[in-house]
Amino acid sequence: MGSVPTGFSRTVPLSLFAGALLLLGLVVSALVFANMTRNNSAEALRTARLNQRALLLLSLLQDAETNARGYILTGHEVYRTEFERAGALVRLQMDSLRDSLQKNRAWR
């Protein structure tokens, strides 16, 4: 006579299997969320760098404006020289910012 499995002995393997599937699902979802977090933090870092470049450009434009105003009011050449220097730096920063924006667009 063979022994007939009882209800308890059937549910234990099924419970273990269900627990293993649940654990596997948790591990997979943790990996997916970790990858999403990594991508989001990389994008936040790129955005912060773009913001920093834009703020530097604004500062350079303000320097150019201040020096132009100083030259107009006083006629001192030092203001004109600083205005021209700021203008050159503005052009460089604009090119740098444009390149960064294009790279950021290409990344998306």
Short mmCIF file of C-alpha atoms in Angstrom, two decimals:
data_model
loop_
_atom_site.label_atom_id
_atom_site.label_comp_id
_atom_site.label_asym_id
_atom_site.label_seq_id
_atom_site.Cartn_x
_atom_site.Cartn_y
_atom_site.Cartn_z
CA MET A 1 0.00 0.00 0.00
CA GLY A 2 1.36 3.34 -1.00
CA SER A 3 1.05 6.28 1.24
CA VAL A 4 -1.23 9.03 0.10
CA PRO A 5 0.23 12.53 0.59
CA THR A 6 -1.66 14.54 3.09
CA GLY A 7 -2.84 18.11 2.52
CA PHE A 8 -0.07 19.51 4.71
CA SER A 9 2.74 17.80 2.80
CA ARG A 10 1.38 19.20 -0.46
CA THR A 11 1.11 22.78 0.72
CA VAL A 12 4.66 23.04 2.08
CA PRO A 13 6.40 22.68 -1.31
CA LEU A 14 3.84 24.97 -2.92
CA SER A 15 4.40 27.58 -0.21
CA LEU A 16 8.17 27.32 -0.62
CA PHE A 17 7.83 27.69 -4.38
CA ALA A 18 5.53 30.71 -4.00
CA GLY A 19 7.97 32.27 -1.52
CA ALA A 20 10.88 31.69 -3.90
CA LEU A 21 8.94 33.32 -6.75
CA LEU A 22 8.08 36.27 -4.52
CA LEU A 23 11.72 36.65 -3.49
CA LEU A 24 12.83 36.48 -7.12
CA GLY A 25 10.28 39.16 -8.02
CA LEU A 26 11.56 41.40 -5.23
CA VAL A 27 15.17 41.00 -6.35
CA VAL A 28 14.31 41.74 -9.98
CA SER A 29 12.27 44.81 -9.06
CA ALA A 30 15.09 46.05 -6.79
CA LEU A 31 17.54 45.75 -9.69
CA VAL A 32 15.17 47.59 -12.03
CA PHE A 33 14.65 50.42 -9.54
CA ALA A 34 18.40 50.65 -8.86
CA ASN A 35 19.01 51.04 -12.59
CA MET A 36 16.31 53.71 -12.85
CA THR A 37 17.87 55.57 -9.91
CA ARG A 38 21.28 55.46 -11.55
CA ASN A 39 19.87 56.86 -14.79
CA ASN A 40 17.95 59.60 -12.98
CA SER A 41 20.97 60.66 -10.94
CA ALA A 42 23.13 60.80 -14.08
CA GLU A 43 20.53 63.02 -15.76
CA ALA A 44 20.31 65.24 -12.67
CA LEU A 45 24.10 65.64 -12.74
CA ARG A 46 24.03 66.60 -16.45
CA THR A 47 21.26 69.09 -15.76
CA ALA A 48 23.18 70.62 -12.86
CA ARG A 49 26.24 71.03 -15.08
CA LEU A 50 24.14 72.74 -17.77
CA ASN A 51 22.67 75.02 -15.13
CA GLN A 52 26.16 75.90 -13.91
CA ARG A 53 27.24 76.78 -17.46
CA ALA A 54 24.16 78.93 -17.98
CA LEU A 55 24.85 80.79 -14.72
CA LEU A 56 28.45 81.38 -15.78
CA LEU A 57 27.20 82.78 -19.09
CA LEU A 58 24.84 85.11 -17.25
CA SER A 59 27.69 86.29 -15.03
CA LEU A 60 29.90 86.96 -18.05
CA LEU A 61 27.11 88.93 -19.73
CA GLN A 62 26.67 91.00 -16.59
CA ASP A 63 30.42 91.67 -16.51
CA ALA A 64 30.34 92.80 -20.13
CA GLU A 65 27.37 95.07 -19.45
CA THR A 66 29.01 96.57 -16.36
CA ASN A 67 32.26 97.27 -18.20
CA ALA A 68 30.42 98.77 -21.18
CA ARG A 69 28.53 101.06 -18.84
CA GLY A 70 31.78 101.97 -17.07
CA TYR A 71 33.44 102.84 -20.37
CA ILE A 72 30.48 104.93 -21.51
CA LEU A 73 30.34 106.85 -18.23
CA THR A 74 34.08 107.38 -17.66
CA GLY A 75 35.80 106.85 -20.99
CA HIS A 76 38.59 104.86 -19.29
CA GLU A 77 40.18 102.28 -21.59
CA VAL A 78 40.40 99.69 -18.82
CA TYR A 79 36.60 99.27 -19.00
CA ARG A 80 36.72 98.84 -22.76
CA THR A 81 39.49 96.24 -22.49
CA GLU A 82 37.52 94.32 -19.86
CA PHE A 83 34.38 94.59 -22.02
CA GLU A 84 36.22 93.05 -24.98
CA ARG A 85 37.66 90.30 -22.77
CA ALA A 86 34.21 89.53 -21.37
CA GLY A 87 32.80 89.46 -24.92
CA ALA A 88 35.39 86.88 -25.96
CA LEU A 89 34.59 84.78 -22.90
CA VAL A 90 30.87 85.05 -23.64
CA ARG A 91 31.44 83.64 -27.13
CA LEU A 92 33.49 80.75 -25.71
CA GLN A 93 30.88 80.02 -23.07
CA MET A 94 28.06 80.16 -25.63
CA ASP A 95 29.89 77.60 -27.78
CA SER A 96 30.49 75.40 -24.75
CA LEU A 97 26.87 75.64 -23.65
CA ARG A 98 25.63 74.90 -27.18
CA ASP A 99 27.85 71.79 -27.37
CA SER A 100 26.61 70.62 -23.98
CA LEU A 101 22.99 71.07 -25.01
CA GLN A 102 23.55 69.12 -28.21
CA LYS A 103 25.24 66.29 -26.30
CA ASN A 104 22.40 66.29 -23.78
CA ARG A 105 19.84 66.12 -26.59
CA ALA A 106 21.74 63.28 -28.28
CA TRP A 107 21.87 61.35 -25.01
CA ARG A 108 18.12 61.40 -24.61
#
